[in-house]
Structure formats: structure tokens, C-alpha cells
JSON list of C-alpha atoms in Angstrom, two decimals:
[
{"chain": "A", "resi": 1404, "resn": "UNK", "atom": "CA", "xyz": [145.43, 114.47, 190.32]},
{"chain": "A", "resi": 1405, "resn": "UNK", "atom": "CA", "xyz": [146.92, 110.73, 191.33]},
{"chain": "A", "resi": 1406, "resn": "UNK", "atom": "CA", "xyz": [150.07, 109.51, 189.28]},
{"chain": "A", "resi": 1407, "resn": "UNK", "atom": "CA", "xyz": [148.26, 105.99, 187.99]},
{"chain": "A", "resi": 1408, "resn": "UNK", "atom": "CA", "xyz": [150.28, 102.79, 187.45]},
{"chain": "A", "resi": 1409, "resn": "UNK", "atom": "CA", "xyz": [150.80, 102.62, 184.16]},
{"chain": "A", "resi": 1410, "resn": "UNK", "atom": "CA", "xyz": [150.06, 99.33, 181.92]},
{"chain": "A", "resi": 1411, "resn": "UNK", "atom": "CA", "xyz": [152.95, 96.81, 180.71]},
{"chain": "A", "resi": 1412, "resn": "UNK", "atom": "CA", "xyz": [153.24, 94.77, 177.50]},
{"chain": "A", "resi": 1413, "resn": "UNK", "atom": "CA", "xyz": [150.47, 91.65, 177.49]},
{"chain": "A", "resi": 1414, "resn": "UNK", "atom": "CA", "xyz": [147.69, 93.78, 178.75]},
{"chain": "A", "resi": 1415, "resn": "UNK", "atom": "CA", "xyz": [144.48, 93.47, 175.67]},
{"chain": "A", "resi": 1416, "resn": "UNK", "atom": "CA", "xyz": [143.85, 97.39, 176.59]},
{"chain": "A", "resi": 1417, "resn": "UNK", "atom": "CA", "xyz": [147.61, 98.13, 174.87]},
{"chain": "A", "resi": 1418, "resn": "UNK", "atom": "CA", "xyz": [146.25, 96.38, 171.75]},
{"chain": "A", "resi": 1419, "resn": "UNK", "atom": "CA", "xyz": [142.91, 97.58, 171.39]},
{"chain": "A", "resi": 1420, "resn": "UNK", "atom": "CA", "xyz": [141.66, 100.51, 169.49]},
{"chain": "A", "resi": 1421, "resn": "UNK", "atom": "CA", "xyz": [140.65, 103.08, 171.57]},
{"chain": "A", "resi": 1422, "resn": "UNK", "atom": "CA", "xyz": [136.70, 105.10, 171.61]},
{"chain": "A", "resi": 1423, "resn": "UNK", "atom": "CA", "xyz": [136.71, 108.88, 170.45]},
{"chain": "A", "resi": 1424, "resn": "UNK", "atom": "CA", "xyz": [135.79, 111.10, 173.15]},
{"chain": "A", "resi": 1425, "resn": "UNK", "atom": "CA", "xyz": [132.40, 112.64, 172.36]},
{"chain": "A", "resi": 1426, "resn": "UNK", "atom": "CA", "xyz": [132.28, 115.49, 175.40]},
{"chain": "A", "resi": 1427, "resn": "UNK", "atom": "CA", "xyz": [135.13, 117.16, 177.27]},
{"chain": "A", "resi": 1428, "resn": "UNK", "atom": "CA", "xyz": [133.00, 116.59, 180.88]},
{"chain": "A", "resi": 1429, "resn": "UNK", "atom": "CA", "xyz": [135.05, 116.79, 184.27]},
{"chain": "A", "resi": 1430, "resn": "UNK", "atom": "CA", "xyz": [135.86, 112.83, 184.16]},
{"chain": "A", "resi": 1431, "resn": "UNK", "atom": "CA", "xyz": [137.70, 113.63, 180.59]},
{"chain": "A", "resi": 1432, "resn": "UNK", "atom": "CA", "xyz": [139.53, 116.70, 182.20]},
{"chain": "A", "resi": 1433, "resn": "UNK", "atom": "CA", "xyz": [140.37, 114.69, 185.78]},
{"chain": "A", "resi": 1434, "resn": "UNK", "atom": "CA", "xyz": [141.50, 111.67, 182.91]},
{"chain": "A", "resi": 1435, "resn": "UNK", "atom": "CA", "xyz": [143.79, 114.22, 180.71]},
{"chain": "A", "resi": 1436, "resn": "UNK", "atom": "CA", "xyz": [145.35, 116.01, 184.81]},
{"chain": "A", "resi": 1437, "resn": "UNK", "atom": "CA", "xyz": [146.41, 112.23, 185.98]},
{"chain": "A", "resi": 1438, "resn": "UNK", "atom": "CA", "xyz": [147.84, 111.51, 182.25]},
{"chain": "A", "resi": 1439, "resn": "UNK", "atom": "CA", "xyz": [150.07, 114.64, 183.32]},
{"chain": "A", "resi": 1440, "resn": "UNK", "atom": "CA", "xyz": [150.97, 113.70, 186.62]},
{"chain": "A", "resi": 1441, "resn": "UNK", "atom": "CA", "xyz": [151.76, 109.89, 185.42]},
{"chain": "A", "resi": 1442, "resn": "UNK", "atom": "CA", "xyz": [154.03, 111.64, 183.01]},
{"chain": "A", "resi": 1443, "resn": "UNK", "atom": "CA", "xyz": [155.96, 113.77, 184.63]},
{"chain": "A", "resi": 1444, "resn": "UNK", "atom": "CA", "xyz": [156.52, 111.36, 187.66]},
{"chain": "A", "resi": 1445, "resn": "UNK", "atom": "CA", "xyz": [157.81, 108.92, 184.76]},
{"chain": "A", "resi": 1446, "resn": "UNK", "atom": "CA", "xyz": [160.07, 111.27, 182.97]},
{"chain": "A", "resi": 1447, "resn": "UNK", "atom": "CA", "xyz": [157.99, 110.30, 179.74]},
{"chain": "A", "resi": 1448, "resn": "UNK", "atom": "CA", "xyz": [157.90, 112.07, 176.83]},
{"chain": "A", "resi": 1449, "resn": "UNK", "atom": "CA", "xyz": [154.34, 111.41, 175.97]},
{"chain": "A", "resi": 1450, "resn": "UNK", "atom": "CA", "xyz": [151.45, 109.34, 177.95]},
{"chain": "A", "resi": 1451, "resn": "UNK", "atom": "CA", "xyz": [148.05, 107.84, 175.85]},
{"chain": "A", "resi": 1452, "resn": "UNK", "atom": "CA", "xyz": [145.55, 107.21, 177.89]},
{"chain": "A", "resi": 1453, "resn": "UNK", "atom": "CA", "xyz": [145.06, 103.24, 177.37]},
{"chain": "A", "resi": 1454, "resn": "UNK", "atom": "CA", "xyz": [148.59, 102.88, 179.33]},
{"chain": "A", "resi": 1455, "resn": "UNK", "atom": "CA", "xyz": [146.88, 104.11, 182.35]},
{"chain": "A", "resi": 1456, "resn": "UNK", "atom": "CA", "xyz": [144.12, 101.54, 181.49]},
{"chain": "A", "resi": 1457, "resn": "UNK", "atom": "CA", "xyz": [141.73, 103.95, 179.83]},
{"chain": "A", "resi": 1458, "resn": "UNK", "atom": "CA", "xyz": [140.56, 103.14, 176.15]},
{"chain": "A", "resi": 1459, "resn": "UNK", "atom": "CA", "xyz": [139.56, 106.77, 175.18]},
{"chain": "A", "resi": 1460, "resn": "UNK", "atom": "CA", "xyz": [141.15, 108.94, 172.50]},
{"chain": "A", "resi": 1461, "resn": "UNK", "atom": "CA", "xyz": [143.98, 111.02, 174.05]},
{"chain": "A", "resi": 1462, "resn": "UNK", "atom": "CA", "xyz": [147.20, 111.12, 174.55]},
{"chain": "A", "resi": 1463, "resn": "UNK", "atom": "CA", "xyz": [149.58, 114.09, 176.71]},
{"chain": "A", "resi": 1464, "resn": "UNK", "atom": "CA", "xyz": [153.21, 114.82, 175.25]},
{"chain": "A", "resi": 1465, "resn": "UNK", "atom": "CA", "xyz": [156.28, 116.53, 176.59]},
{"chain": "A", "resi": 1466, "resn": "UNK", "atom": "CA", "xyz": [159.25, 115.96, 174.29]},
{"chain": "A", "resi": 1467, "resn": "UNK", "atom": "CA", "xyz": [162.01, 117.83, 172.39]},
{"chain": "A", "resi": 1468, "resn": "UNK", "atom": "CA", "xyz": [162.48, 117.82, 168.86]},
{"chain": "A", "resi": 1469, "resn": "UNK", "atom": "CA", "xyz": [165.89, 117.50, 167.30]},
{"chain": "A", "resi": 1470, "resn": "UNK", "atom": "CA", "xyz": [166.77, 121.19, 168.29]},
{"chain": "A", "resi": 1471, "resn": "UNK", "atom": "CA", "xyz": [165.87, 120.83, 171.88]},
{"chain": "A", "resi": 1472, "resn": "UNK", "atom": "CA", "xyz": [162.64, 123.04, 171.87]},
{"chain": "A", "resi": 1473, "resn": "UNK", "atom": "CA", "xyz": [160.21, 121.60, 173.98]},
{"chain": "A", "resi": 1474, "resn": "UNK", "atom": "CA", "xyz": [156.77, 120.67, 172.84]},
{"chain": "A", "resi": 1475, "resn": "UNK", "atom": "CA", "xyz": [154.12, 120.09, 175.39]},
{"chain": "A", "resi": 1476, "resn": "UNK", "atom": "CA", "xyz": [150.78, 119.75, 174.62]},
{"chain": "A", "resi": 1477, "resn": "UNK", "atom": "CA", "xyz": [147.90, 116.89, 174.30]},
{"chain": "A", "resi": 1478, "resn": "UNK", "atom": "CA", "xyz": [145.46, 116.36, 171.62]},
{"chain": "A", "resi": 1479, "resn": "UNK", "atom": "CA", "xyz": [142.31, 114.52, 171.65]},
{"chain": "A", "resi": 1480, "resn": "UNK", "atom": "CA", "xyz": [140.91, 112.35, 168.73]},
{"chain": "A", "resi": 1481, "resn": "UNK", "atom": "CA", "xyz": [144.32, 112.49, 166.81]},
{"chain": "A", "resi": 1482, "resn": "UNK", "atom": "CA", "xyz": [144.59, 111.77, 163.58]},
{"chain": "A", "resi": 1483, "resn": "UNK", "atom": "CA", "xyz": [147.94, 111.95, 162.02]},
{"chain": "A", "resi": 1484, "resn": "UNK", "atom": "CA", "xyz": [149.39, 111.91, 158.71]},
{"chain": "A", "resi": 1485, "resn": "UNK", "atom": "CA", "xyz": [153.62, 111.13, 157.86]},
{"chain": "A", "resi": 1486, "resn": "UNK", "atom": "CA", "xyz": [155.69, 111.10, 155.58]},
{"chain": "A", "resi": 1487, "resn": "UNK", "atom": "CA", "xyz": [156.82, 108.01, 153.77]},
{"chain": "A", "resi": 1488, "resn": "UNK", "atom": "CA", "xyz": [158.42, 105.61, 156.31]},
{"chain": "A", "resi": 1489, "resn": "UNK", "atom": "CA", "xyz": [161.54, 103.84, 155.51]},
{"chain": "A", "resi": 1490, "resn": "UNK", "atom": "CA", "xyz": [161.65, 100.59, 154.45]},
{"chain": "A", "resi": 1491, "resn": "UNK", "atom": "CA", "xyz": [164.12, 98.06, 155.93]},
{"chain": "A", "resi": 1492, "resn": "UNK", "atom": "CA", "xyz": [165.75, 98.13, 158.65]},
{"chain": "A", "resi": 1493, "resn": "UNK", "atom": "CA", "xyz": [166.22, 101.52, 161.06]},
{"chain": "A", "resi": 1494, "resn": "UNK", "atom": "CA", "xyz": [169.24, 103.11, 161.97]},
{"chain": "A", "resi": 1495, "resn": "UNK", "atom": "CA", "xyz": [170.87, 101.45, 164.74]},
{"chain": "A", "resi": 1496, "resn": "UNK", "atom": "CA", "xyz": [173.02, 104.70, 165.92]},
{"chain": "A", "resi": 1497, "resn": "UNK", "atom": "CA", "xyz": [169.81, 106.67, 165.69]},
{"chain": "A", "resi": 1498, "resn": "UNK", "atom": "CA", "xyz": [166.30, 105.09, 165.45]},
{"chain": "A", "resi": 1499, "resn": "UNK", "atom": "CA", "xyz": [165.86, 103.84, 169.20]},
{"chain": "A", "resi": 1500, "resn": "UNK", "atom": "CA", "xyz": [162.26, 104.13, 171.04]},
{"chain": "A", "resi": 1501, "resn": "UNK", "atom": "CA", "xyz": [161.67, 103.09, 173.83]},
{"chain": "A", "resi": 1502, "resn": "UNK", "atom": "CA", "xyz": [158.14, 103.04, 175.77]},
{"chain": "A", "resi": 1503, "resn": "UNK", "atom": "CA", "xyz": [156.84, 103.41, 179.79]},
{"chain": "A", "resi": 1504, "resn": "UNK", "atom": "CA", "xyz": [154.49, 100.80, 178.54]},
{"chain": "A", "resi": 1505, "resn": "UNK", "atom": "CA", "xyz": [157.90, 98.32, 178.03]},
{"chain": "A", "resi": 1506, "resn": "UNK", "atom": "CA", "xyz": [160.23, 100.12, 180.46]},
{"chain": "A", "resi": 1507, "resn": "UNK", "atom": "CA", "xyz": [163.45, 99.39, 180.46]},
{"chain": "A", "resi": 1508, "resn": "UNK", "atom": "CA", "xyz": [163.89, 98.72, 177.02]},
{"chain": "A", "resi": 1509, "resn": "UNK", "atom": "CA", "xyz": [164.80, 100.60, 173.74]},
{"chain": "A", "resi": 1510, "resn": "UNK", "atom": "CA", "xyz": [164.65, 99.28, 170.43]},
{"chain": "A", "resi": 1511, "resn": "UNK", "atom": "CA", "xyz": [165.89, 101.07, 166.72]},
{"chain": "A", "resi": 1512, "resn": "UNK", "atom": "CA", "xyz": [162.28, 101.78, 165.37]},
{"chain": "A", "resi": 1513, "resn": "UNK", "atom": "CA", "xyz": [161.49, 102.81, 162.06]},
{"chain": "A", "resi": 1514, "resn": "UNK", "atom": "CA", "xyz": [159.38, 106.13, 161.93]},
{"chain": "A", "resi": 1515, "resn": "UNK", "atom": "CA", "xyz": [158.75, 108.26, 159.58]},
{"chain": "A", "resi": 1516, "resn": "UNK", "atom": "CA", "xyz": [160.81, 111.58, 159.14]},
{"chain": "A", "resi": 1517, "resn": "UNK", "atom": "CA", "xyz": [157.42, 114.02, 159.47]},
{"chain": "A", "resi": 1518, "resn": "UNK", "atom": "CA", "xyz": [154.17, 113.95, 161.48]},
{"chain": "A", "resi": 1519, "resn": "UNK", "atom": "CA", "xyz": [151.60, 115.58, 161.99]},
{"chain": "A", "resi": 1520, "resn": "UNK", "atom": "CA", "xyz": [148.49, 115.26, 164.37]},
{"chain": "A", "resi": 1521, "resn": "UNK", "atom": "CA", "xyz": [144.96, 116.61, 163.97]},
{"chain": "A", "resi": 1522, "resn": "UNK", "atom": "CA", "xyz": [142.16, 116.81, 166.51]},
{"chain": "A", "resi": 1523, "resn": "UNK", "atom": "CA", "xyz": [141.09, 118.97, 169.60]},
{"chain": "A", "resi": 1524, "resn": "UNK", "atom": "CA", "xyz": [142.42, 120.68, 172.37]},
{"chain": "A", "resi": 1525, "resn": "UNK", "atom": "CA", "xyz": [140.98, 120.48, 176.14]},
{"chain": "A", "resi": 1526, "resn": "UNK", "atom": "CA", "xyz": [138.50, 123.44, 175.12]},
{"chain": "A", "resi": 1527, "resn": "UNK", "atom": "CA", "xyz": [137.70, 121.36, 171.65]},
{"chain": "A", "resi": 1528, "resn": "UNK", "atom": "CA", "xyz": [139.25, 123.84, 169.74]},
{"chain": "A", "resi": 1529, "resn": "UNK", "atom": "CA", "xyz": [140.81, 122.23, 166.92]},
{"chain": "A", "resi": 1530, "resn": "UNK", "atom": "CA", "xyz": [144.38, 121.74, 167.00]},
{"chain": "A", "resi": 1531, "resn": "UNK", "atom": "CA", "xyz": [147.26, 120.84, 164.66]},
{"chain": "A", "resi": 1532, "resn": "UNK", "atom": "CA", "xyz": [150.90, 119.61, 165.50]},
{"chain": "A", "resi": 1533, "resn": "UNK", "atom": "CA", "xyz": [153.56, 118.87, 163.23]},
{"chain": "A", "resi": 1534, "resn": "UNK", "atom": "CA", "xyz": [157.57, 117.88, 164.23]},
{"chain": "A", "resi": 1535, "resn": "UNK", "atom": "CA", "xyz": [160.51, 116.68, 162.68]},
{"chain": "A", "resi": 1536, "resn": "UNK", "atom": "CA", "xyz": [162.79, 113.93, 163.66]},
{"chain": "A", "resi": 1537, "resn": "UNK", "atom": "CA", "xyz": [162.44, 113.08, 167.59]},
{"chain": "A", "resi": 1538, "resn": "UNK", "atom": "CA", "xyz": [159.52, 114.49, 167.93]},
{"chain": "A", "resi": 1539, "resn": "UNK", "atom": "CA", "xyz": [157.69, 113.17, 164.76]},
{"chain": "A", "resi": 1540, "resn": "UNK", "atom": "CA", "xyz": [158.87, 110.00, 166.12]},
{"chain": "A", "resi": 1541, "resn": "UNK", "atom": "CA", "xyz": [156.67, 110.88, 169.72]},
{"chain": "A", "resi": 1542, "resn": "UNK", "atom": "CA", "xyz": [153.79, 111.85, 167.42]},
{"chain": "A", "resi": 1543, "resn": "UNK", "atom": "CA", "xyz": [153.47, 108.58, 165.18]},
{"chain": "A", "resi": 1544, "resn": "UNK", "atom": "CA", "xyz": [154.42, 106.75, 169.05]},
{"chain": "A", "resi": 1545, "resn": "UNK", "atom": "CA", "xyz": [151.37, 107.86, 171.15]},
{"chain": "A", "resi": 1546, "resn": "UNK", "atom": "CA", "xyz": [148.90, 107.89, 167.92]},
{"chain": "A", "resi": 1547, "resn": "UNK", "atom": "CA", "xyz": [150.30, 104.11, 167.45]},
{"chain": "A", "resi": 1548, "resn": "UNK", "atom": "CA", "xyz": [149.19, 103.77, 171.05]},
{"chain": "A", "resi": 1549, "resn": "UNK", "atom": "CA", "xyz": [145.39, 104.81, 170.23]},
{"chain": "A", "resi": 1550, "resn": "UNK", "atom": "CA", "xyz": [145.13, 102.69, 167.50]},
{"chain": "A", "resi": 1551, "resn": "UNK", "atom": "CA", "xyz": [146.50, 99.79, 169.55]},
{"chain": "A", "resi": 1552, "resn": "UNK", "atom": "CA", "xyz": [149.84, 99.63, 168.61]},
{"chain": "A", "resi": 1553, "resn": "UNK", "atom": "CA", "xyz": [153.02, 99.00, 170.96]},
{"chain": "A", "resi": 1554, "resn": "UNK", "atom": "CA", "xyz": [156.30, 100.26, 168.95]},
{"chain": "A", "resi": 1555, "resn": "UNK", "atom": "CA", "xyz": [157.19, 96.49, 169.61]},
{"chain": "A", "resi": 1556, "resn": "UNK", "atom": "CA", "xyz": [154.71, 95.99, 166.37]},
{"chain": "A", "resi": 1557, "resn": "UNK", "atom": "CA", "xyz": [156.75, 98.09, 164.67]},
{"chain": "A", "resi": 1558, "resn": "UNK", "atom": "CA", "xyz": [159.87, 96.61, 165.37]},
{"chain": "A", "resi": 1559, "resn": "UNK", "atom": "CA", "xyz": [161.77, 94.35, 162.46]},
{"chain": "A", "resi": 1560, "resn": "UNK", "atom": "CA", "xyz": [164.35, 91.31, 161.75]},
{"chain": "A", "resi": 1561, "resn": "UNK", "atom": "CA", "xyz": [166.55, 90.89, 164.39]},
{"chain": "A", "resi": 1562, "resn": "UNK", "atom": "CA", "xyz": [165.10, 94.08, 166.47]},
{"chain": "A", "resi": 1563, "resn": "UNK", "atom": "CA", "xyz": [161.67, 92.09, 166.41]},
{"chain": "A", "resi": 1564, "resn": "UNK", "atom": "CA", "xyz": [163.96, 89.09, 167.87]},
{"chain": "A", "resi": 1565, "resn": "UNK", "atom": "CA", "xyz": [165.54, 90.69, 170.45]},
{"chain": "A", "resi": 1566, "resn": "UNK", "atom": "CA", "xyz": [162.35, 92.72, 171.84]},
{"chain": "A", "resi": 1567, "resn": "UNK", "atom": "CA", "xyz": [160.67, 89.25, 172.53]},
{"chain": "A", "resi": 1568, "resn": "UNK", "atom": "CA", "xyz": [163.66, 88.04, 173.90]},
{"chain": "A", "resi": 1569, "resn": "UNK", "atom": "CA", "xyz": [164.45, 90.67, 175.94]},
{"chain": "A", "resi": 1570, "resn": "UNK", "atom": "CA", "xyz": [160.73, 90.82, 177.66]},
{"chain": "A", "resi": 1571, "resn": "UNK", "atom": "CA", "xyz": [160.61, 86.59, 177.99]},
{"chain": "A", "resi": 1572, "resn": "UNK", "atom": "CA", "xyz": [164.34, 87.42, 179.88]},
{"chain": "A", "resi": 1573, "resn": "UNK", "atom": "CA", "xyz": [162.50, 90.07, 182.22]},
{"chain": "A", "resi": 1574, "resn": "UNK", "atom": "CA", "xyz": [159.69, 87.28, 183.18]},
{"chain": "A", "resi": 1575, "resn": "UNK", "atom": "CA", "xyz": [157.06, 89.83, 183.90]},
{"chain": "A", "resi": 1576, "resn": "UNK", "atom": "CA", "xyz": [154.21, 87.55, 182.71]},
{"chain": "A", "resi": 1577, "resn": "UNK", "atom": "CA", "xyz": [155.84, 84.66, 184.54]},
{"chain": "A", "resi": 1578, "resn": "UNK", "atom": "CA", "xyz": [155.84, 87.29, 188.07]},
{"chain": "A", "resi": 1579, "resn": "UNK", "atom": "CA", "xyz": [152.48, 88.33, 187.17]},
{"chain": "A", "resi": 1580, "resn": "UNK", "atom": "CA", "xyz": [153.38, 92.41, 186.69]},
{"chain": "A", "resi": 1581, "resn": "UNK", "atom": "CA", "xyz": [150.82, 93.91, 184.42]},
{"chain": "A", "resi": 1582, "resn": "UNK", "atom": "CA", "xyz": [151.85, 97.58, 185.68]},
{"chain": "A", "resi": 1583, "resn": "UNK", "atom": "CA", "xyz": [154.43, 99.55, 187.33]},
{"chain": "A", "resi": 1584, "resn": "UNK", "atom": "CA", "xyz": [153.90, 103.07, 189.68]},
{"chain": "A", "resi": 1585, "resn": "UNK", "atom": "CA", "xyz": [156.06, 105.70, 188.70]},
{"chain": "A", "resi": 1586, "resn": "UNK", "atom": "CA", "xyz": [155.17, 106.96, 191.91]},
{"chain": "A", "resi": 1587, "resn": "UNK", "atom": "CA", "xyz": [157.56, 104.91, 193.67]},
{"chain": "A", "resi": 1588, "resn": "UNK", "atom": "CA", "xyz": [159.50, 103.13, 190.69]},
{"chain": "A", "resi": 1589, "resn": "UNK", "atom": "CA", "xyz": [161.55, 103.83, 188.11]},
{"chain": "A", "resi": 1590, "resn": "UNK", "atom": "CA", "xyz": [161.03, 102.31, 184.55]},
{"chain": "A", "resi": 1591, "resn": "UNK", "atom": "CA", "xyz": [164.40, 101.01, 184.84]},
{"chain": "A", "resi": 1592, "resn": "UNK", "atom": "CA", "xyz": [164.02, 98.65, 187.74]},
{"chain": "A", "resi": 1593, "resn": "UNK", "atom": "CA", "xyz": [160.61, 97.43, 186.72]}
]
């Protein structure tokens, strides 16, 4: 079970859809052990498997709703469903996301209030998740992630602004960093 590097803004495989899994085999269940690891050495609260650099359908989370009851699970083939999300711009006191996929950085995000996930457990039993608040916010983040979405996309106005700004500022396309290893960094030194 190796922690992977895991995969930085300007990388296609962040922005492409990514390939239902058809069979749970040993590969998918090795694939779904390092998404752990490379999670909990990140202090993430949720890890899709296209930021390790793997386009399948999957994503691991570990994240507290807005009671502080931890959810930890993974689902495979999500599909998700939300309620309405807001228009205009989020709430700067408490709408920030951040990513391990843009570490460092945080933007206020619009997300919808409710989520909830469909698909299949490691066993392919099928399996539903629903949260509130943070945690709804985690859901909509690592389906966004399958479908080849950074919460960057999601960002508006003068949030989009800043975002590009703030990655030009950190030059990792100029340096050539495509990754970080939460092995032996931290997101906020990348």
C-alpha cells in the first residue's frame, strides 16, 4: 500500500472524465488501499482516484460534517444528486474549499447545501451517502473530480481571479511540478 504523489492543477487527467469500473479485481482493491494511504499521509478529507493519476471511477473520503461526526467511506461509480446551488457569489466567512490537487490554496466555493452519492461499495454492494453542509460540500468535491472538474471551475468573479493569480504567483508550471508526495511534503510547502 504506497502513499502515491498526487497530481497538481495543469495535468489533462484532472480534467478528464473518468471510466466506470466494470470488476472489483485485486488491481481495483490495491488502487482503492493506496487512495487510503495517499489520504491519510495528506490529511485529506477525500482522495478520487484521477489525482493519483488514475482515470477510473472512485473516490475515498474521510471528513466531518458540520457536527463533527466523521464519515469515512469510498464509493465507486458515484452518482450524486444536490440540492439547488446558490447563485452568485459564496460566502466568504464560510464557503472555502480547498483541494490536495491545488495545495496550498483555499477558495469560497459555491456548493450546494445537500448531497447525496449513489454507487457501490468495495464488495459492489450498492451504497448510498447523503451529508449536510461540510460534508455535502466533500461529496459534490470528489464527484466534481470524476467528472473532471477542479473546484477552481467552480470558482466565480473575483474568487475565479484570484485562484489564477494565486497559482501563476506559485510558478509551478514555470518549475515544472506536476505532483507533490505527501510522503515527505506537506501541501503547504508545495
Amino acid at each position: 500500500m504506497p502513499i502515491r504523489p498526487i497530481v497538481m492543477v495543469g495535468d489533462p487527467v484532472l480534467h478528464t472524465p473518468t471510466k466506470p469500473i466494470d470488476e472489483i479485481t485485486d488491481e481495483i482493491r490495491a488502487l482503492i488501499d493506496d487512495l487510503w494511504e495517499t489520504n491519510d499521509a495528506a490529511n485529506g478529507a477525500g482522495l478520487a482516484a484521477n489525482q493519483i493519476g488514475v482515470p477510473l471511477r472512485v473516490f475515498v473520503y474521510d471528513c466531518p460534517d458540520d457536527d463533527g461526526i466523521r464519515h469515512r467511506g469510498l464509493v465507486i461509480n458515484p452518482q450524486i444528486e444536490t440540492s439547488p446551488i446558490p447563485e452568485g457569489m459564496p460566502d466568504p466567512e464560510d464557503d472555502w474549499e480547498g483541494c490536495l490537487s491545488v495545495p496550498g490554496e483555499a477558495f469560497p466555493t459555491g456548493r450546494a447545501a445537500e448531497a447525496t452519492v449513489t454507487g457501490t461499495d468495495l464488495d459492489g454492494n450498492p451504497v448510498t451517502v447523503s451529508g449536510t453542509g461540510f460534508f455535502a460540500r466533500c461529496l459534490q468535491h470528489e464527484t466534481d473530480h470524476l467528472d473532471g472538474y477542479l473546484y477552481l471551475d467552480r470558482l466565480v468573479g473575483r474568487n475565479k481571479r484570484e485562484s489564477k493569480r494565486s497559482i501563476r504567483d506559485r510558478g509551478w508550471a514555470d518549475k515544472g511540478i506536476t505532483s507533490w508526495d505527501p510522503a515527505t511534503q506537506r501541501a503547504e510547502d508545495v
